[in-house]
Short mmCIF file of C-alpha atoms in Angstrom, two decimals:
data_model
loop_
_atom_site.label_atom_id
_atom_site.label_comp_id
_atom_site.label_asym_id
_atom_site.label_seq_id
_atom_site.Cartn_x
_atom_site.Cartn_y
_atom_site.Cartn_z
CA MET V 9 -27.11 9.70 -67.63
CA LYS V 10 -27.88 6.07 -69.01
CA SER V 11 -31.46 5.10 -69.37
CA SER V 12 -31.24 2.37 -66.75
CA PHE V 13 -30.25 5.24 -63.99
CA ILE V 14 -33.75 5.60 -62.81
CA LYS V 15 -34.51 1.64 -63.16
CA ASP V 16 -31.49 1.10 -60.84
CA LEU V 17 -32.52 3.79 -58.45
CA GLU V 18 -35.92 2.30 -58.00
CA SER V 19 -34.44 -1.04 -57.42
CA ASP V 20 -32.07 0.23 -54.78
CA LYS V 21 -34.88 2.22 -53.04
CA GLU V 22 -36.88 -1.16 -53.08
CA PHE V 23 -33.96 -2.98 -51.42
CA LEU V 24 -33.62 -0.48 -48.91
CA GLN V 25 -37.21 -0.46 -47.75
CA ASP V 26 -37.08 -4.20 -47.44
CA LEU V 27 -33.88 -4.03 -45.77
CA LEU V 28 -35.70 -1.58 -43.07
CA GLU V 29 -38.80 -3.85 -42.79
CA ASP V 30 -36.35 -6.73 -41.98
CA TRP V 31 -34.26 -4.37 -39.59
CA GLU V 32 -37.45 -3.13 -37.74
CA ASN V 33 -38.36 -7.07 -37.23
CA VAL V 34 -35.08 -8.15 -35.54
CA GLU V 35 -35.41 -9.11 -31.99
CA GLN V 36 -32.26 -10.67 -31.36
CA ASP V 37 -28.95 -8.81 -31.02
CA PRO V 38 -26.20 -11.55 -30.41
CA LYS V 39 -23.51 -8.84 -29.54
CA LEU V 40 -25.83 -7.35 -26.98
CA ASP V 41 -26.57 -10.39 -25.62
CA ASN V 42 -22.83 -11.31 -25.06
CA PHE V 43 -22.60 -7.72 -23.78
CA LEU V 44 -25.02 -8.03 -21.19
CA LYS V 45 -23.49 -11.73 -20.13
CA LYS V 46 -20.17 -10.09 -19.52
CA ILE V 47 -21.66 -7.21 -17.31
CA LYS V 48 -23.70 -9.86 -15.49
CA GLU V 49 -20.54 -11.88 -14.81
CA ILE V 50 -18.61 -8.64 -13.81
CA GLN V 51 -21.59 -7.78 -11.51
CA LYS V 52 -21.96 -11.31 -9.95
CA GLN V 53 -18.02 -11.25 -9.04
CA ASP V 54 -18.16 -7.77 -7.44
CA PRO V 55 -21.51 -6.52 -7.19
CA LYS V 56 -20.18 -2.66 -6.32
CA ARG V 57 -17.72 -2.60 -9.24
CA LYS V 58 -18.28 0.27 -11.45
CA ILE V 59 -18.16 -0.45 -14.97
CA ILE V 60 -17.50 2.19 -17.72
CA VAL V 61 -18.00 2.01 -21.44
CA PHE V 62 -16.42 3.46 -24.12
CA SER V 63 -17.70 3.95 -27.87
CA MET V 64 -16.54 6.05 -30.62
CA PHE V 65 -20.42 6.53 -31.49
CA ALA V 66 -22.96 8.32 -29.25
CA ASP V 67 -25.50 6.19 -30.99
CA THR V 68 -24.11 3.11 -29.98
CA ILE V 69 -23.88 4.39 -26.17
CA ASN V 70 -27.36 5.51 -26.57
CA TYR V 71 -28.45 2.08 -27.63
CA LEU V 72 -26.52 0.21 -24.84
CA SER V 73 -28.02 2.75 -22.09
CA GLU V 74 -31.45 2.04 -23.42
CA LYS V 75 -31.11 -1.61 -23.36
CA LEU V 76 -29.34 -1.71 -20.06
CA ASN V 77 -32.23 0.37 -18.54
CA ASP V 78 -34.75 -1.70 -19.95
CA ARG V 79 -32.72 -5.01 -18.27
CA VAL V 80 -32.64 -2.65 -14.88
CA LEU V 81 -28.74 -3.34 -14.85
CA VAL V 82 -27.80 0.35 -14.43
CA VAL V 83 -28.45 2.43 -11.57
CA SER V 84 -28.95 5.65 -12.28
#
């Protein structure tokens, strides 16, 4: 191993910790805002319409479900 390997790892660790801190402070999600806007438009046009959301990732669906429930857009 090169002598700089540990130093590089420490630098990466510091960078990732800073990134995590920044991520935890994010309050806006433009993609979510756009998604919610589209959902509201559909609901306004046809309040009884069912909306199904597909995603490749369960984490995405869990995130959307949480955010939608926070905004009382999903009726369980």
